[in-house]
Coordinates of C-alpha atoms and ligand atoms in Angstrom, one line a residue:
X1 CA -32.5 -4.0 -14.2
X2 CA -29.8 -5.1 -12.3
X3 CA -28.9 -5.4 -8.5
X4 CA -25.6 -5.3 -7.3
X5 CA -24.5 -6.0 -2.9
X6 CA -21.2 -4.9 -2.0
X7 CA -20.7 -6.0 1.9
X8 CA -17.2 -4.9 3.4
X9 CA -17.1 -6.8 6.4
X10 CA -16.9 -5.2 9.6
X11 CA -17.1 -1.7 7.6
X12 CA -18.9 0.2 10.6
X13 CA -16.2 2.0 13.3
X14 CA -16.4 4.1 16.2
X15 CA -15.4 7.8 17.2
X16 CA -12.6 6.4 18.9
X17 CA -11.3 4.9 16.3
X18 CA -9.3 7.4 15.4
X19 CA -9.3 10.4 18.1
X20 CA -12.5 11.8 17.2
X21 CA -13.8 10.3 13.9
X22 CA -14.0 6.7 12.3
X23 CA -11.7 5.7 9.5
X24 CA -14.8 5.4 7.2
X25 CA -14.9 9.1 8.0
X26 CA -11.1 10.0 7.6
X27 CA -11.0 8.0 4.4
X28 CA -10.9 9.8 1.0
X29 CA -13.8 8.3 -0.9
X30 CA -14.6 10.4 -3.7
X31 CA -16.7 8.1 -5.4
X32 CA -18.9 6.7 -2.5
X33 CA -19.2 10.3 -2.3
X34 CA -20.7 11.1 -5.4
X35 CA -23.3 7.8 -4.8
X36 CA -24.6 9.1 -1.5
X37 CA -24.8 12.3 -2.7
X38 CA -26.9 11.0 -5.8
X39 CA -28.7 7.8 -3.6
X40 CA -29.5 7.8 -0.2
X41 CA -27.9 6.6 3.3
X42 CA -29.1 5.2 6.4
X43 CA -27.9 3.6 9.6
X44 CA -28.3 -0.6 9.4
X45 CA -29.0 -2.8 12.9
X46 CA -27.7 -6.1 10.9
X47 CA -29.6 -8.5 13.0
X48 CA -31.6 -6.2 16.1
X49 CA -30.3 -3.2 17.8
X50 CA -28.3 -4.2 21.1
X51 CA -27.6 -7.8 19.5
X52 CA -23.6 -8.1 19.0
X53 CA -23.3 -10.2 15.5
X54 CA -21.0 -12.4 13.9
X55 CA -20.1 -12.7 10.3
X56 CA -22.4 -15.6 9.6
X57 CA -25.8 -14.5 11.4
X58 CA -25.5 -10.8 10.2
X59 CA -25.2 -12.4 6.5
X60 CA -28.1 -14.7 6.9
X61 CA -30.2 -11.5 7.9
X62 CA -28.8 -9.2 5.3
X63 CA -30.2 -11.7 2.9
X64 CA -33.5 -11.9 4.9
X65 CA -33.6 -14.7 7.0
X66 CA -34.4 -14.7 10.6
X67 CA -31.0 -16.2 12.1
X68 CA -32.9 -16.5 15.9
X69 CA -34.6 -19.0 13.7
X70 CA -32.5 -20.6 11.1
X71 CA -29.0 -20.6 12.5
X72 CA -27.3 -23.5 14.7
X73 CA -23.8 -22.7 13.9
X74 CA -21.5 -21.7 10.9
X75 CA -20.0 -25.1 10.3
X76 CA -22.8 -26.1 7.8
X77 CA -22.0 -22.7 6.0
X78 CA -18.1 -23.3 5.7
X79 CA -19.1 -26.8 4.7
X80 CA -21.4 -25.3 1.7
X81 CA -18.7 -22.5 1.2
X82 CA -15.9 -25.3 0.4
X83 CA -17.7 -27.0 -2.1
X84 CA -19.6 -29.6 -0.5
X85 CA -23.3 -30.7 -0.8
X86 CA -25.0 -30.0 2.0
X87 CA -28.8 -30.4 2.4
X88 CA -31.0 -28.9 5.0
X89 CA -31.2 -31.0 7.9
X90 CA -27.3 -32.5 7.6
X91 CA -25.1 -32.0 11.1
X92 CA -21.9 -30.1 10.3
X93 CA -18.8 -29.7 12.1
X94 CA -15.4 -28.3 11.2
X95 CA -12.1 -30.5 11.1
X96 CA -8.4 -30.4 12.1
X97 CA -6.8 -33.3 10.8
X98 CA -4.4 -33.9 14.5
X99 CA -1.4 -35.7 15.7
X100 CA -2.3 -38.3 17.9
X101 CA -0.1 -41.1 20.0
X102 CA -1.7 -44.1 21.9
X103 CA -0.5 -44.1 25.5
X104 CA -2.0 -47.0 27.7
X105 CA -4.7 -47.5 25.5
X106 CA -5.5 -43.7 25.1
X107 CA -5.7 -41.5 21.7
X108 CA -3.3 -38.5 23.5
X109 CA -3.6 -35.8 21.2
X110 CA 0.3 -33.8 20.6
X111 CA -0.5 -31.9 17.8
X112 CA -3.8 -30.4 17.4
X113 CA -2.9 -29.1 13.5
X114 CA -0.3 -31.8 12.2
X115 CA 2.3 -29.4 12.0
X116 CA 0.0 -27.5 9.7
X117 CA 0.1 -30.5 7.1
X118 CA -0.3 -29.6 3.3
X119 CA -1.6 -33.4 2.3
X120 CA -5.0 -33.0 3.4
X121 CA -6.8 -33.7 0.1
X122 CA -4.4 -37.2 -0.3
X123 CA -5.8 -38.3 3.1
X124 CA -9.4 -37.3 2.3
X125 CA -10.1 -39.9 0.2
X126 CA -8.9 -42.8 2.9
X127 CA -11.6 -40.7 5.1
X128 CA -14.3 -41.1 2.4
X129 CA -14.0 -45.1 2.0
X130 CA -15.2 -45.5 5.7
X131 CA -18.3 -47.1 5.8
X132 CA -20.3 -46.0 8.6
X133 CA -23.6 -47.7 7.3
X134 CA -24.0 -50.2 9.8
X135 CA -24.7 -47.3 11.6
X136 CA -27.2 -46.0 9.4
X137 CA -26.1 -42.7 8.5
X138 CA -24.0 -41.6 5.4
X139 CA -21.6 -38.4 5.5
X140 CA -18.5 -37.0 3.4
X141 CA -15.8 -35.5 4.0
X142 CA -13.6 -32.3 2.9
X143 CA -10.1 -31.7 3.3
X144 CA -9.7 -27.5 2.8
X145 CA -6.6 -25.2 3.5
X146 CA -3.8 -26.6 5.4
X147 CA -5.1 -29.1 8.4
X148 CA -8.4 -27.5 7.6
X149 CA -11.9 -29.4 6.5
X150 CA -15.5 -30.2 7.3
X151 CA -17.5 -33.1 8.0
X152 CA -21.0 -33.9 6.8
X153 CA -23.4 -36.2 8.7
X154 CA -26.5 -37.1 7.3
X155 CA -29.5 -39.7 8.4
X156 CA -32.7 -40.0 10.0
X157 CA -32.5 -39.0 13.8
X158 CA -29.0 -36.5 14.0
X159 CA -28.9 -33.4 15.5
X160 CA -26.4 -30.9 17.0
X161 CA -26.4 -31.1 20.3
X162 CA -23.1 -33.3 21.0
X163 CA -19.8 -31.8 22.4
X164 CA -16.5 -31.2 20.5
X165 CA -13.9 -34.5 19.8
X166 CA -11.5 -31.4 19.3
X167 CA -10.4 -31.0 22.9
X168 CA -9.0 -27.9 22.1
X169 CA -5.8 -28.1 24.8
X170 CA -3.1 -30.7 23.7
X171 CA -1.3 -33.5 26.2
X172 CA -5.0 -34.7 26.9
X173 CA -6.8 -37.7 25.4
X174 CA -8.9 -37.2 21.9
X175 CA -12.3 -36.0 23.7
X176 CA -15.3 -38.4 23.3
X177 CA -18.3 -36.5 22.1
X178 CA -21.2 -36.4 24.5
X179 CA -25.0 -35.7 24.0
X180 CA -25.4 -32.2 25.0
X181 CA -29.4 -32.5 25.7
X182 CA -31.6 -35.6 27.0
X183 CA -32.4 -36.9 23.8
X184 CA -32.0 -40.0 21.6
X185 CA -31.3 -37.8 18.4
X186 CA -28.1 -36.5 20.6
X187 CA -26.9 -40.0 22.3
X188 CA -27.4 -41.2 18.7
X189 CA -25.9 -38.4 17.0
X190 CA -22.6 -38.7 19.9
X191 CA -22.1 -42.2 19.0
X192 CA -21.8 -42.0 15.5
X193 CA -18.9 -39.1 15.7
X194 CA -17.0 -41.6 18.5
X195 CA -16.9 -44.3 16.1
X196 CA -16.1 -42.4 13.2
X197 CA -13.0 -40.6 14.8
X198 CA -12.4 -44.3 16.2
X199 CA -12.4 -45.9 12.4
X200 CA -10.9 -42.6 11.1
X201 CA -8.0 -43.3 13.2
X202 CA -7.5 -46.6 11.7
X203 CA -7.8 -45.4 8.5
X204 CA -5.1 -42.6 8.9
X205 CA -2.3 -44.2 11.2
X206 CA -1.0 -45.9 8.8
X207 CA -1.4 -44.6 5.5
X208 CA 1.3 -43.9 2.8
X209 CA 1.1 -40.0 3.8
X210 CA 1.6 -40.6 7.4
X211 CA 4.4 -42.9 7.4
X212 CA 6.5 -40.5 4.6
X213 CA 5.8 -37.7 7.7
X214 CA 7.3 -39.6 10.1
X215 CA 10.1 -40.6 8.2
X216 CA 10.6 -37.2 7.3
X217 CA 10.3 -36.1 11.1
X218 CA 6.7 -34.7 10.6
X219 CA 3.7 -34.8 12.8
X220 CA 1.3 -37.4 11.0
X221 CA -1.9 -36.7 10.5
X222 CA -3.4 -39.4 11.9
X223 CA -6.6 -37.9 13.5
X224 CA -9.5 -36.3 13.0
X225 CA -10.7 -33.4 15.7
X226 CA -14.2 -32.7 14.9
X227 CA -15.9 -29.4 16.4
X228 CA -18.7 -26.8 15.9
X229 CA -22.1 -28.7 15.2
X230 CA -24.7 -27.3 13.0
X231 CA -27.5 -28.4 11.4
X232 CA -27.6 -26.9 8.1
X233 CA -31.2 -25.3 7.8
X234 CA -34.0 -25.6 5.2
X235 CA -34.0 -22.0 3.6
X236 CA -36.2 -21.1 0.6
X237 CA -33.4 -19.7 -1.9
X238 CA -34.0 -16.0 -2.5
X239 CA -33.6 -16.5 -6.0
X240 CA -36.5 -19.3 -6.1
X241 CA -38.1 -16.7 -4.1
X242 CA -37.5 -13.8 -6.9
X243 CA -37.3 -15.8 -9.6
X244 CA -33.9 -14.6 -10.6
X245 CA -30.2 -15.7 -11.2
X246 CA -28.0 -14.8 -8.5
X247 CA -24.0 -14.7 -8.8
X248 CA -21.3 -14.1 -5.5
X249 CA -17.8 -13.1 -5.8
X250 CA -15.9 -13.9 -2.5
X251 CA -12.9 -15.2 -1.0
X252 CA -14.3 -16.4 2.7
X253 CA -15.8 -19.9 2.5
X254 CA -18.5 -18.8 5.3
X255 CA -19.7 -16.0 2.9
X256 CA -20.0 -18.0 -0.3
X257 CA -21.7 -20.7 1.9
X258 CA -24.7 -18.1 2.5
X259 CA -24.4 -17.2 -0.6
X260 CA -25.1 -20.7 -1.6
X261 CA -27.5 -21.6 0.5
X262 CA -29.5 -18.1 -0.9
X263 CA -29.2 -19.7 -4.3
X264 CA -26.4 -17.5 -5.8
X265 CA -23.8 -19.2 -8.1
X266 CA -20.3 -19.4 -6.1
X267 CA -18.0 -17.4 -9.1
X268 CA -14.3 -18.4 -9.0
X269 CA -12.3 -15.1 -8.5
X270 CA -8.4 -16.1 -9.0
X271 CA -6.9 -13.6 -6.3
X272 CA -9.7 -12.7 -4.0
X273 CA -7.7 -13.7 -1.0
X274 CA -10.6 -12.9 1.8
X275 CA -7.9 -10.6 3.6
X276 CA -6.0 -6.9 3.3
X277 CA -4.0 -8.4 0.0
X278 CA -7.2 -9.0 -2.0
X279 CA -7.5 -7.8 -5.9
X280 CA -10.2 -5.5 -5.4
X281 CA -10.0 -4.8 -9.5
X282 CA -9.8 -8.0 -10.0
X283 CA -13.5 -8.2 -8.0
X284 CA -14.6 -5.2 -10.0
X285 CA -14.0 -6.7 -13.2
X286 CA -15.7 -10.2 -11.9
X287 CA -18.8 -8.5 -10.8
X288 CA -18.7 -6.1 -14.3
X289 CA -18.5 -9.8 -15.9
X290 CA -21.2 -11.7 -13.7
X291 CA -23.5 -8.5 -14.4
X292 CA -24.1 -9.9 -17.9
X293 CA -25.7 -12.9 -17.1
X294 CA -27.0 -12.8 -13.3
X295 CA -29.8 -9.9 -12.6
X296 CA -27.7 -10.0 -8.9
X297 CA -24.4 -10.0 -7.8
X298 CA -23.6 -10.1 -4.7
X299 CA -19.8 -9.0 -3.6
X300 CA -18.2 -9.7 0.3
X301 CA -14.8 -8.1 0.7
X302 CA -13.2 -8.8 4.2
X303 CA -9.9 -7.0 4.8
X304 CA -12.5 -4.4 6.8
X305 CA -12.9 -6.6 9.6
X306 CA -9.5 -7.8 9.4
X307 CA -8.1 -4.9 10.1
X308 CA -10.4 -3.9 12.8
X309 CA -9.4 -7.5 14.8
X310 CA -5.7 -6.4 14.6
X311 CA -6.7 -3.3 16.0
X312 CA -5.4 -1.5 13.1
X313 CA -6.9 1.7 12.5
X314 CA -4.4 3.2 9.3
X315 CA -5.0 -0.1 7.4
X316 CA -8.6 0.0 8.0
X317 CA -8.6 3.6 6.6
X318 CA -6.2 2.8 3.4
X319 CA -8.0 -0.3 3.1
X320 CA -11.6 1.3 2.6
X321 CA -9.7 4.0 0.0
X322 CA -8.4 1.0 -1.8
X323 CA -12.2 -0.4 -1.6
X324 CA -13.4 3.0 -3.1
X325 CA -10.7 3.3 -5.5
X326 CA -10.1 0.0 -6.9
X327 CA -12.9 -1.5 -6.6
X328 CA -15.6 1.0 -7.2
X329 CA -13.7 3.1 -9.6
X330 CA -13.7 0.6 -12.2
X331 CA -17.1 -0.8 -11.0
X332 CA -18.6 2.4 -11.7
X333 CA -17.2 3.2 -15.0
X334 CA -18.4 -0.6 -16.5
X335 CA -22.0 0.1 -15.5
X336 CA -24.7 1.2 -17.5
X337 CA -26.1 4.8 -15.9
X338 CA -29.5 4.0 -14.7
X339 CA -29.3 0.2 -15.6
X340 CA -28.9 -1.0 -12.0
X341 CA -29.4 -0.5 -8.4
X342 CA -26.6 -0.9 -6.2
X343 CA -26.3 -1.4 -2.5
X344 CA -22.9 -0.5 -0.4
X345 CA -23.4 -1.2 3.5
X346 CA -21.0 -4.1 6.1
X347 CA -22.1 -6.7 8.0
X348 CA -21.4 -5.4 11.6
X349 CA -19.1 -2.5 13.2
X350 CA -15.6 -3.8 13.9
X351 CA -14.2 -1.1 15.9
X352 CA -9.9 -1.3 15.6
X353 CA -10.5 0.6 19.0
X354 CA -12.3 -2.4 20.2
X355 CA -10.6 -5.5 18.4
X356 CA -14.0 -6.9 18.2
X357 CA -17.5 -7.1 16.0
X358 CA -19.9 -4.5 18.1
X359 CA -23.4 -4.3 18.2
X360 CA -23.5 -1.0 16.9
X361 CA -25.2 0.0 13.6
X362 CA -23.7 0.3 10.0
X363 CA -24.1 3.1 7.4
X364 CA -25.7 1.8 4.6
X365 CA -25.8 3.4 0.9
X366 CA -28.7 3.3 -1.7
X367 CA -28.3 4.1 -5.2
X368 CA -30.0 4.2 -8.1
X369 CA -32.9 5.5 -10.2
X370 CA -35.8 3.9 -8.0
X371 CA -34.5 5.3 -5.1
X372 CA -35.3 9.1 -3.5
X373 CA -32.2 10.7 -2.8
X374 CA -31.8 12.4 0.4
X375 CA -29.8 15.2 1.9
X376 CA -26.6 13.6 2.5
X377 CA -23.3 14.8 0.7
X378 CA -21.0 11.7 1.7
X379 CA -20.6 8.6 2.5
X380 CA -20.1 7.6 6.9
X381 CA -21.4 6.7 9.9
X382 CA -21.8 10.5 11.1
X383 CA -24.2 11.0 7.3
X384 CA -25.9 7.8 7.3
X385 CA -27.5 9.0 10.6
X386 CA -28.9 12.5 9.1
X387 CA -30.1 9.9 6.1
X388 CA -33.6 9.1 4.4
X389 CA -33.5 5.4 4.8
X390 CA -33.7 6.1 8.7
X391 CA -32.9 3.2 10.7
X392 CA -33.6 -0.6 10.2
X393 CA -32.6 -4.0 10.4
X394 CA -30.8 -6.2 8.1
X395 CA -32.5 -7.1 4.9
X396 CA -30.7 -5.6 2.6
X397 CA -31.0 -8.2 -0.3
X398 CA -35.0 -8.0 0.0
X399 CA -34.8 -4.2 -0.3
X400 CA -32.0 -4.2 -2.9
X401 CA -34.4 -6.9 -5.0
X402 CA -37.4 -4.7 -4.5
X403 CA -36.5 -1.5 -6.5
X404 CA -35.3 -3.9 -9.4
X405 CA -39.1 -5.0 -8.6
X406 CA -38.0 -8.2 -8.3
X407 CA -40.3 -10.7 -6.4
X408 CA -43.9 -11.3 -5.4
X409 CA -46.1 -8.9 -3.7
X410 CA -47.0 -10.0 0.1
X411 CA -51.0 -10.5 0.4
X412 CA -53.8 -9.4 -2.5
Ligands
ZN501 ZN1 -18.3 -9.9 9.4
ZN502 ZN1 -14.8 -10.4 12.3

């Protein structure tokens, strides 16, 4: 049996969305049609009713863990998402790699992206020689897209509570970090980031790549702006926990990071973009693929939520028809008929009305031969709330994993 996830991120909308109905409910969907109609629908909280989420706690509580618990930030996720090794109890932040010039002794920052710079990963590796043992801690570093990476801090005695170095303005000095609570761990963990973005410094200004850019009339990238600590927590894989091999197909580095840090095998997808121009058949045929070997795949599709932020009602509504005809067209016509159970829900309502992720609930849709189909004849917001799943709260994956009868049973 296999188990299939299909998130599209910020799928849920609101009546106003579209003068009366949401664009889930405008949109032509004949074959998430034909699943609710065969499975079941009901109305998801992602993480608690009345709790507005974002991407990265609504994802850790899809998979079924508690995010009020686990979660300190989603810089440790983006870290795992890009690639890196991250182990729980490592600090993360996010980087800019900056333009900086020393005024009277002062790091001034001009250039909080260095003009966007495309040499990130040849200046990585001049970040990665730094030593920073004599301070007794060990970290790496990731150059990503553009100015774009994340930083990894790990030792005895680190935590998350320090401020930014990113001072987020420009024509101000590179911010020191500060502890953010009374605590040795946080004056320690403050410390170490001011001397690494002092050493990084050194290690950037004058290096090959910087001094081509200024020949060249570019902003160097001579500095490092660290922000967003997080502690990267210890989570028991859910596919220790089922005793199964887990696959994801994504574009967003947050959303293969949680996918990581569930256990699933990150799948390279060559065009799945993580916006509105992503190859949904190309997804389709990836997840048809990963079904052969994984007993779950787990698929994130974003341009949803995109849409929703740009307030853009008509490309949310063409985007979920593409969804339901290029991705699950194909999807449904590789599958074996009663060989899997398949779950179609988002991550949190992003109402183009609003421009924002809202706390209200998402439909979610059930299908497959353990599950009791219900009276519903479509797939939206409006049928998910006359569904027979009723209304819950996130943990999708553990319910998904259960009617494959997946995983252990809870008590005697
Ligand atoms: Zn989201
Ligand atoms: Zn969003």
């Amino acid at each position: 049996m296999r188990a299939i996830l299909v998130i599209a991120d910020g799928l849920g909308g609101r009546p106003t969305d579209m003068g009366g109905a949401t664009c889930l409910e405008r949109a032509r969907t004949p074959n998430l049609d034909e699943l609710a109609r065969k499975g079941a629908l009901g109305l998801m909280d992602p993480i608690a009713p009345g709790v507005r989420p974002g991407s990265d706690t609504s994802h850790l509580s899809i998979f079924g863990y508690d995010p009020l618990r686990v979660y300190t930030g989603r810089g440790a996720f983006e870290a795992l998402g890009i690639g890196m090794e991250v182990r729980g109890g490592d600090v993360c932040f996010r980087a800019n790699f900056a333009t900086v010039e020393e005024r009277d002794g002062r790091l001034i920052v001009v250039d909080r992206r260095a003009g966007r710079l495309a040499e990130g990963r040849e200046l990585e590796g001049a970040i990665n020689q730094l030593d920073l043992s004599d301070l007794g801690v060990g970290f790496s570093f990731r150059a990503s897209t553009e100015h774009r990476g994340a930083l990894v801090l790990r030792g005895e005695g680190l935590c998350a509570a320090v401020s930014d170095t990113d001072p987020h303005e420009t024509e101000v000095p590179l911010a020191e970090a500060r502890p953010l609570e009374d605590s040795e761990a946080a004056r320690r963990t403050a410390e170490v980031l001011n001397e690494f973005s002092r050493r990084a410094y050194e290690a950037l200004r004058d290096h090959p790549v910087n001094r081509r850019r200024r020949e060249e009339g570019k902003p160097p990238g001579n500095a490092l702006l660290l922000r967003g600590a997080a502690v990267m927590p210890h989570l028991e894989p859910v596919t220790e926990k089922y005793g199964i091999r887990g696959a994801c197909i994504a574009g967003g580095a947050l959303y293969k990071g949680v996918a990581r840090a569930a256990g699933l095998e990150v799948l390279p997808v060559p065009g799945a973009t993580g916006d509105l121009g992503t190859d949904l058949a190309g997804k389709a045929r990836a997840a048809l693929e990963a079904l052969e070997s994984y007993d779950f795949v787990f698929v994130h599709i974003k341009g949803t939520d995109n849409a929703g932020h740009d307030g853009d009602a008509q490309a949310k509504l063409g985007f979920i028809e593409r969804i339901d005809r290029e991705f699950f067209g194909p999807l449904l016509e590789g599958l074996e008929p009663g060989g899997f159970h398949l779950v179609f829900s988002g991550d949190h309502t992003t109402p183009p009305a609003v421009g924002e992720h809202t706390a209200d609930p998402v439909p979610a849709l059930f299908f497959g031969p353990a599950i009791r189909p219900d009276r519903t004849t479509g797939f939206s917001e409006r049928a998910a709330g006359e569904g027979g799943l009723g209304r819950f709260s996130g943990r999708l994956v553990p319910q998904l994993l259960s009617y494959c009868d997946f995983g252990p049973k809870f008590g005697a």
